[in-house]
Amino acid sequence: MTATPDSTGESDKSDLSDATARAQAHAELVEKIEEQRAAYYKDDSPLVADAEYDDLVHRLEDLEEKFPELVTDSSPTQTVGGNVDTSTFDPVEHIGRMYSLDNVFDFEELRGWYDRVRAATSATSKFLCELKIDGLAVNLLYRNGELVRAATRGDGRIGEDITANVRTISDIPDKLDTDYPPAEVEIRGEVFFPLEKFTELNAALVEEGKSPFANPRNSAAGSLRQKDPAVTAVRPLHMLVHGIAVWTPADDSHPEPGHQSEVYEQFRSWGLPISEYFKVLETIDEIEDFITHYGEHRHDVTHEIDGIVIKIDDIAVQETLGYTSRAPRWATAFKYPPEEVTTKLIDIQVQVGRTGRVTPFAVMEPVTVAGSTVERATLHNGYEVTRKGVLIGDTVTLRKAGDVIPEVLGPVVAARDGSEYEFVMPTHCPSCGTELGEQKAGDKDKRCPNSRSCPAQLANRIFYLASRAAFDIEALGEEAALALTAPAEPEAPPLTSEAFLFDLTAEDLADVKIYRNKKVKGVETGERELVPYFYTRATAKKPSAPSANTTKLFEELDKAKDQDLWRVLVALSIRHVGPTAARTLAAHFRTLEAIRAAELEELSAVDGIGSTIAASLRDWFAVDWHVEIVDAWAAAGVRMEDEEQETGAQTLEGMTIVATGSLSTFTRDGIKEAILGAGGKASSSVSKKTDYLVAGDNAGSKLDKAESLGVRVLDEDTFRALLDTGSLD
């Protein structure tokens, strides 16, 4: 959890044994929380991420728990939501109060809540677990089956009348689909904005000269709280309902259901949208399993979630347990670690890739999100920077979903102070100075056309050819590639083309130096110094000599000469020719010379290649300096053909197989090699065309999808049987 540095943090560290100090710390926390509430509920533009707000509230709760005399009726721990904006919408009073939820952040806290609930009632009630939608809370009032009012939560008692806007949401029926509606019923739910539509909306707002939203939750709130319902109508809002506050039956023959899960079935029969992701469970272990499952699959559902809500299923038990001043005692929310945080956008810089594409990236104040520290995130291209509406100096919302590359969602416009300024995409390559251009007319990406001599492109191509997907040269990392192509000294680098990589000698690298942070006794001094990269430093006792890593580099370069043909193809950085296409080409043609000589039609006819890859191959070999690379590598001893070998039994011919999870006897590449070697197609995604899914430990969402599509799932032993015989009969 990331806390925002502020005066309240300093107060927490002070001596709270003094009553004045305690009161000051309390007042500072209350002021900060109320400021965040106003930004969140009234302005639809939060100044901090949810996790940072939660941290402030927890600090206030801890302080009030230690010193109960600080608690007042107006404290944020005793109240719900924010004030109503009466200048835009009419205030309306909810029939039943809208409460908030208490949160827990780990299984220990969850078990504490579970034990308290069990101790408070003798009933052995079950628990309904459902996904916590990251949206805007809305209250629907139906009388005799007709929608008569929709309102925001507001302060829990008074909300804003947004009926006209909610009527534009296609999910919400104006009339319940039943002949026996309650006389009056208040239904609670969440309105949300699909993430995939979020960037499109912000781009449209920026184009119109309007402020973009910071994240999808606030785009939902901002879209729903429009003065003109016509604006709301064109926004792709959705709603899911999840609770009843007031139920007045029309007669005794149709009473309110007795369980929360029955309420959901009632909603479904009425034509109201409910979540498909809920389950009724009994034990704490089952609840924790549910939480763990959706923690791993939180991005596989139709809306953003930030946790799991756990409720007593029996409504009579709910009523027995009752409420605190702000939350029900019979429910809690387990909050997942934050995947969205706010941080400062210090600068926008650009980098040049191996194909010449010039990509802007955000340089930010380091921040912890999804378990890792992030200080850079791609912005894709200049057009995307404009679309997102971000300025250098902005506070931005940063999202990192699991292993996904960090993404800047949008700016926190309310945090701007006027010092922010626009990013200007460079017109010339920052590496070689060549004027940037488009690869084709209308291309959003800018590229450096100096592909042969641009130091940045060359360094990235060297780094790529050393990757596991190509020659797999572990000792040739990103820093080594830069040292070879753009050292601080000498002025003439040892490598001006990848063609000469295998001709390098240790002597060629003796004078290569780079700048590094100077250290004294292991501690950085803040100064930079020029040091040899490939050689050790000379001392009075020992002359400079190749380092251990340099010796390893030459050993691995020698081994790389004997790699399979498909790896050589990948190493050449031919556009569109990745490992899969390279394997297909190598298997079909067997030699690089045959691929080079093949006509466009012959290449296109190869299954899995097609016209795009074929054209890219012909274009690549038409460039003289590309051919020089091939000829130089061949002259240096790089093998340009696959050895003739007896083809193994094609037991998987015609089968499409997906592998997922951790397997005990196969690596990821190993099982792919086994599938391809037996004539099968190794796919990365499950579809109706998939014949088998091989599932190991922690199989994840691919296993769920396979089961939903009826794809047969194999364990490792069964797959081996299929591999041996081609049949499972």
PDB file of C-alpha atoms in Angstrom, residues 281-421:
ATOM      1  CA  LEU A 281     -20.045 -20.783   0.689  1.00  0.00           C
ATOM      2  CA  GLU A 282     -19.903 -22.129   4.244  1.00  0.00           C
ATOM      3  CA  THR A 283     -16.357 -22.148   5.585  1.00  0.00           C
ATOM      4  CA  ILE A 284     -13.600 -19.583   5.853  1.00  0.00           C
ATOM      5  CA  ASP A 285     -11.351 -21.875   3.795  1.00  0.00           C
ATOM      6  CA  GLU A 286     -13.872 -21.861   0.946  1.00  0.00           C
ATOM      7  CA  ILE A 287     -14.102 -18.070   1.161  1.00  0.00           C
ATOM      8  CA  GLU A 288     -10.318 -17.708   1.005  1.00  0.00           C
ATOM      9  CA  ASP A 289     -10.193 -20.051  -2.015  1.00  0.00           C
ATOM     10  CA  PHE A 290     -12.801 -17.881  -3.773  1.00  0.00           C
ATOM     11  CA  ILE A 291     -10.782 -14.737  -3.004  1.00  0.00           C
ATOM     12  CA  THR A 292      -7.553 -16.354  -4.214  1.00  0.00           C
ATOM     13  CA  HIS A 293      -9.151 -17.571  -7.445  1.00  0.00           C
ATOM     14  CA  TYR A 294     -10.455 -14.176  -8.471  1.00  0.00           C
ATOM     15  CA  GLY A 295      -7.263 -12.515  -7.324  1.00  0.00           C
ATOM     16  CA  GLU A 296      -5.588 -14.536 -10.078  1.00  0.00           C
ATOM     17  CA  HIS A 297      -8.427 -13.995 -12.578  1.00  0.00           C
ATOM     18  CA  ARG A 298      -9.530 -10.455 -11.819  1.00  0.00           C
ATOM     19  CA  HIS A 299      -8.862  -9.403 -15.414  1.00  0.00           C
ATOM     20  CA  ASP A 300     -10.919 -12.200 -16.951  1.00  0.00           C
ATOM     21  CA  VAL A 301     -14.291 -10.688 -16.016  1.00  0.00           C
ATOM     22  CA  THR A 302     -16.388  -8.089 -17.785  1.00  0.00           C
ATOM     23  CA  HIS A 303     -15.677  -5.195 -15.413  1.00  0.00           C
ATOM     24  CA  GLU A 304     -12.967  -3.792 -13.167  1.00  0.00           C
ATOM     25  CA  ILE A 305     -12.891  -5.197  -9.628  1.00  0.00           C
ATOM     26  CA  ASP A 306     -10.861  -4.197  -6.585  1.00  0.00           C
ATOM     27  CA  GLY A 307     -11.860  -6.945  -4.178  1.00  0.00           C
ATOM     28  CA  ILE A 308     -14.429  -9.466  -2.991  1.00  0.00           C
ATOM     29  CA  VAL A 309     -17.566  -8.708  -0.949  1.00  0.00           C
ATOM     30  CA  ILE A 310     -18.517 -11.310   1.662  1.00  0.00           C
ATOM     31  CA  LYS A 311     -22.079 -11.179   3.021  1.00  0.00           C
ATOM     32  CA  ILE A 312     -24.169 -13.309   5.374  1.00  0.00           C
ATOM     33  CA  ASP A 313     -26.635 -15.006   3.016  1.00  0.00           C
ATOM     34  CA  ASP A 314     -29.504 -15.287   5.516  1.00  0.00           C
ATOM     35  CA  ILE A 315     -31.348 -11.937   5.557  1.00  0.00           C
ATOM     36  CA  ALA A 316     -32.825 -12.573   9.035  1.00  0.00           C
ATOM     37  CA  VAL A 317     -29.293 -12.994  10.391  1.00  0.00           C
ATOM     38  CA  GLN A 318     -28.281  -9.791   8.598  1.00  0.00           C
ATOM     39  CA  GLU A 319     -31.024  -7.950  10.467  1.00  0.00           C
ATOM     40  CA  THR A 320     -29.914  -9.486  13.758  1.00  0.00           C
ATOM     41  CA  LEU A 321     -26.323  -8.338  13.296  1.00  0.00           C
ATOM     42  CA  GLY A 322     -27.380  -4.866  12.159  1.00  0.00           C
ATOM     43  CA  TYR A 323     -25.148  -1.898  11.355  1.00  0.00           C
ATOM     44  CA  THR A 324     -22.557   0.431  12.766  1.00  0.00           C
ATOM     45  CA  SER A 325     -22.925   4.151  12.034  1.00  0.00           C
ATOM     46  CA  ARG A 326     -21.490   3.645   8.551  1.00  0.00           C
ATOM     47  CA  ALA A 327     -21.390  -0.042   7.586  1.00  0.00           C
ATOM     48  CA  PRO A 328     -23.237  -3.363   7.990  1.00  0.00           C
ATOM     49  CA  ARG A 329     -21.766  -5.778  10.526  1.00  0.00           C
ATOM     50  CA  TRP A 330     -22.870  -8.713   8.352  1.00  0.00           C
ATOM     51  CA  ALA A 331     -20.688  -7.838   5.353  1.00  0.00           C
ATOM     52  CA  THR A 332     -17.131  -6.833   4.582  1.00  0.00           C
ATOM     53  CA  ALA A 333     -14.948  -6.245   1.542  1.00  0.00           C
ATOM     54  CA  PHE A 334     -11.632  -8.000   1.036  1.00  0.00           C
ATOM     55  CA  LYS A 335      -9.501  -5.497  -0.907  1.00  0.00           C
ATOM     56  CA  TYR A 336      -6.857  -6.801  -3.310  1.00  0.00           C
ATOM     57  CA  PRO A 337      -3.434  -5.143  -3.449  1.00  0.00           C
ATOM     58  CA  PRO A 338      -3.732  -1.957  -5.521  1.00  0.00           C
ATOM     59  CA  GLU A 339      -3.124  -2.086  -9.257  1.00  0.00           C
ATOM     60  CA  GLU A 340      -3.784   1.615  -9.644  1.00  0.00           C
ATOM     61  CA  VAL A 341      -1.790   4.342  -7.931  1.00  0.00           C
ATOM     62  CA  THR A 342      -1.117   8.004  -8.532  1.00  0.00           C
ATOM     63  CA  THR A 343       2.358   9.421  -9.033  1.00  0.00           C
ATOM     64  CA  LYS A 344       4.134  12.423 -10.577  1.00  0.00           C
ATOM     65  CA  LEU A 345       4.973  12.422 -14.286  1.00  0.00           C
ATOM     66  CA  ILE A 346       8.439  13.964 -14.184  1.00  0.00           C
ATOM     67  CA  ASP A 347       9.207  13.830 -17.893  1.00  0.00           C
ATOM     68  CA  ILE A 348       8.339  12.222 -21.213  1.00  0.00           C
ATOM     69  CA  GLN A 349      11.355  10.907 -23.100  1.00  0.00           C
ATOM     70  CA  VAL A 350      11.736   8.836 -26.260  1.00  0.00           C
ATOM     71  CA  GLN A 351      13.587   5.645 -27.118  1.00  0.00           C
ATOM     72  CA  VAL A 352      14.510   4.155 -30.485  1.00  0.00           C
ATOM     73  CA  GLY A 353      13.785   0.459 -31.021  1.00  0.00           C
ATOM     74  CA  ARG A 354      15.535  -2.090 -33.237  1.00  0.00           C
ATOM     75  CA  THR A 355      13.141  -1.430 -36.134  1.00  0.00           C
ATOM     76  CA  GLY A 356      13.574   2.357 -35.869  1.00  0.00           C
ATOM     77  CA  ARG A 357      10.270   2.992 -34.133  1.00  0.00           C
ATOM     78  CA  VAL A 358      10.564   6.033 -31.847  1.00  0.00           C
ATOM     79  CA  THR A 359       8.490   5.478 -28.697  1.00  0.00           C
ATOM     80  CA  PRO A 360       7.707   8.063 -25.998  1.00  0.00           C
ATOM     81  CA  PHE A 361       7.782   6.786 -22.425  1.00  0.00           C
ATOM     82  CA  ALA A 362       6.788   8.292 -19.103  1.00  0.00           C
ATOM     83  CA  VAL A 363       9.434   8.942 -16.456  1.00  0.00           C
ATOM     84  CA  MET A 364       7.710   9.042 -13.071  1.00  0.00           C
ATOM     85  CA  GLU A 365       8.449   9.326  -9.407  1.00  0.00           C
ATOM     86  CA  PRO A 366       9.014   5.687  -8.333  1.00  0.00           C
ATOM     87  CA  VAL A 367       5.847   4.096  -6.969  1.00  0.00           C
ATOM     88  CA  THR A 368       4.930   0.584  -5.827  1.00  0.00           C
ATOM     89  CA  VAL A 369       2.048  -1.004  -7.709  1.00  0.00           C
ATOM     90  CA  ALA A 370       1.026  -4.671  -8.118  1.00  0.00           C
ATOM     91  CA  GLY A 371       4.013  -5.760  -6.064  1.00  0.00           C
ATOM     92  CA  SER A 372       6.775  -3.996  -7.977  1.00  0.00           C
ATOM     93  CA  THR A 373       8.367  -0.561  -8.088  1.00  0.00           C
ATOM     94  CA  VAL A 374       7.578   1.311 -11.291  1.00  0.00           C
ATOM     95  CA  GLU A 375       9.204   4.488 -12.585  1.00  0.00           C
ATOM     96  CA  ARG A 376       8.735   4.096 -16.356  1.00  0.00           C
ATOM     97  CA  ALA A 377       5.782   3.263 -18.579  1.00  0.00           C
ATOM     98  CA  THR A 378       5.363   3.261 -22.340  1.00  0.00           C
ATOM     99  CA  LEU A 379       3.192   5.890 -24.033  1.00  0.00           C
ATOM    100  CA  HIS A 380       3.357   4.140 -27.423  1.00  0.00           C
ATOM    101  CA  ASN A 381       3.527   7.167 -29.746  1.00  0.00           C
ATOM    102  CA  GLY A 382       2.991  10.913 -29.895  1.00  0.00           C
ATOM    103  CA  TYR A 383      -0.621  10.438 -30.929  1.00  0.00           C
ATOM    104  CA  GLU A 384      -1.256   8.340 -27.800  1.00  0.00           C
ATOM    105  CA  VAL A 385       0.232  11.028 -25.538  1.00  0.00           C
ATOM    106  CA  THR A 386      -2.261  13.504 -26.989  1.00  0.00           C
ATOM    107  CA  ARG A 387      -5.120  11.005 -26.736  1.00  0.00           C
ATOM    108  CA  LYS A 388      -4.489  10.456 -23.039  1.00  0.00           C
ATOM    109  CA  GLY A 389      -4.313  14.198 -22.407  1.00  0.00           C
ATOM    110  CA  VAL A 390      -1.259  13.959 -20.145  1.00  0.00           C
ATOM    111  CA  LEU A 391       1.130  16.854 -19.565  1.00  0.00           C
ATOM    112  CA  ILE A 392       4.671  16.781 -18.207  1.00  0.00           C
ATOM    113  CA  GLY A 393       4.375  17.583 -14.496  1.00  0.00           C
ATOM    114  CA  ASP A 394       0.920  15.999 -14.152  1.00  0.00           C
ATOM    115  CA  THR A 395      -0.132  13.750 -11.336  1.00  0.00           C
ATOM    116  CA  VAL A 396      -1.195  10.654 -13.270  1.00  0.00           C
ATOM    117  CA  THR A 397      -3.050   7.441 -12.562  1.00  0.00           C
ATOM    118  CA  LEU A 398      -0.799   4.467 -13.241  1.00  0.00           C
ATOM    119  CA  ARG A 399      -2.135   0.951 -13.718  1.00  0.00           C
ATOM    120  CA  LYS A 400      -0.188  -2.301 -13.643  1.00  0.00           C
ATOM    121  CA  ALA A 401      -2.299  -5.434 -13.861  1.00  0.00           C
ATOM    122  CA  GLY A 402      -0.240  -8.406 -12.718  1.00  0.00           C
ATOM    123  CA  ASP A 403       2.550  -8.993 -15.212  1.00  0.00           C
ATOM    124  CA  VAL A 404       1.158  -6.499 -17.707  1.00  0.00           C
ATOM    125  CA  ILE A 405       3.430  -3.624 -18.731  1.00  0.00           C
ATOM    126  CA  PRO A 406       2.638  -0.500 -16.654  1.00  0.00           C
ATOM    127  CA  GLU A 407       0.194   1.878 -18.335  1.00  0.00           C
ATOM    128  CA  VAL A 408      -0.529   5.538 -17.704  1.00  0.00           C
ATOM    129  CA  LEU A 409      -4.332   5.723 -17.688  1.00  0.00           C
ATOM    130  CA  GLY A 410      -4.785   9.489 -17.529  1.00  0.00           C
ATOM    131  CA  PRO A 411      -4.056  12.716 -15.667  1.00  0.00           C
ATOM    132  CA  VAL A 412      -5.546  13.870 -12.372  1.00  0.00           C
ATOM    133  CA  VAL A 413      -6.678  17.199 -13.797  1.00  0.00           C
ATOM    134  CA  ALA A 414      -7.781  18.571 -10.425  1.00  0.00           C
ATOM    135  CA  ALA A 415      -4.188  18.333  -9.156  1.00  0.00           C
ATOM    136  CA  ARG A 416      -2.778  20.673 -11.819  1.00  0.00           C
ATOM    137  CA  ASP A 417      -1.213  23.927 -10.636  1.00  0.00           C
ATOM    138  CA  GLY A 418      -0.394  25.529 -13.997  1.00  0.00           C
ATOM    139  CA  SER A 419       3.251  24.454 -14.153  1.00  0.00           C
ATOM    140  CA  GLU A 420       2.483  21.482 -16.424  1.00  0.00           C
ATOM    141  CA  TYR A 421       3.391  21.633 -20.104  1.00  0.00           C
TER     142      TYR A 421
END
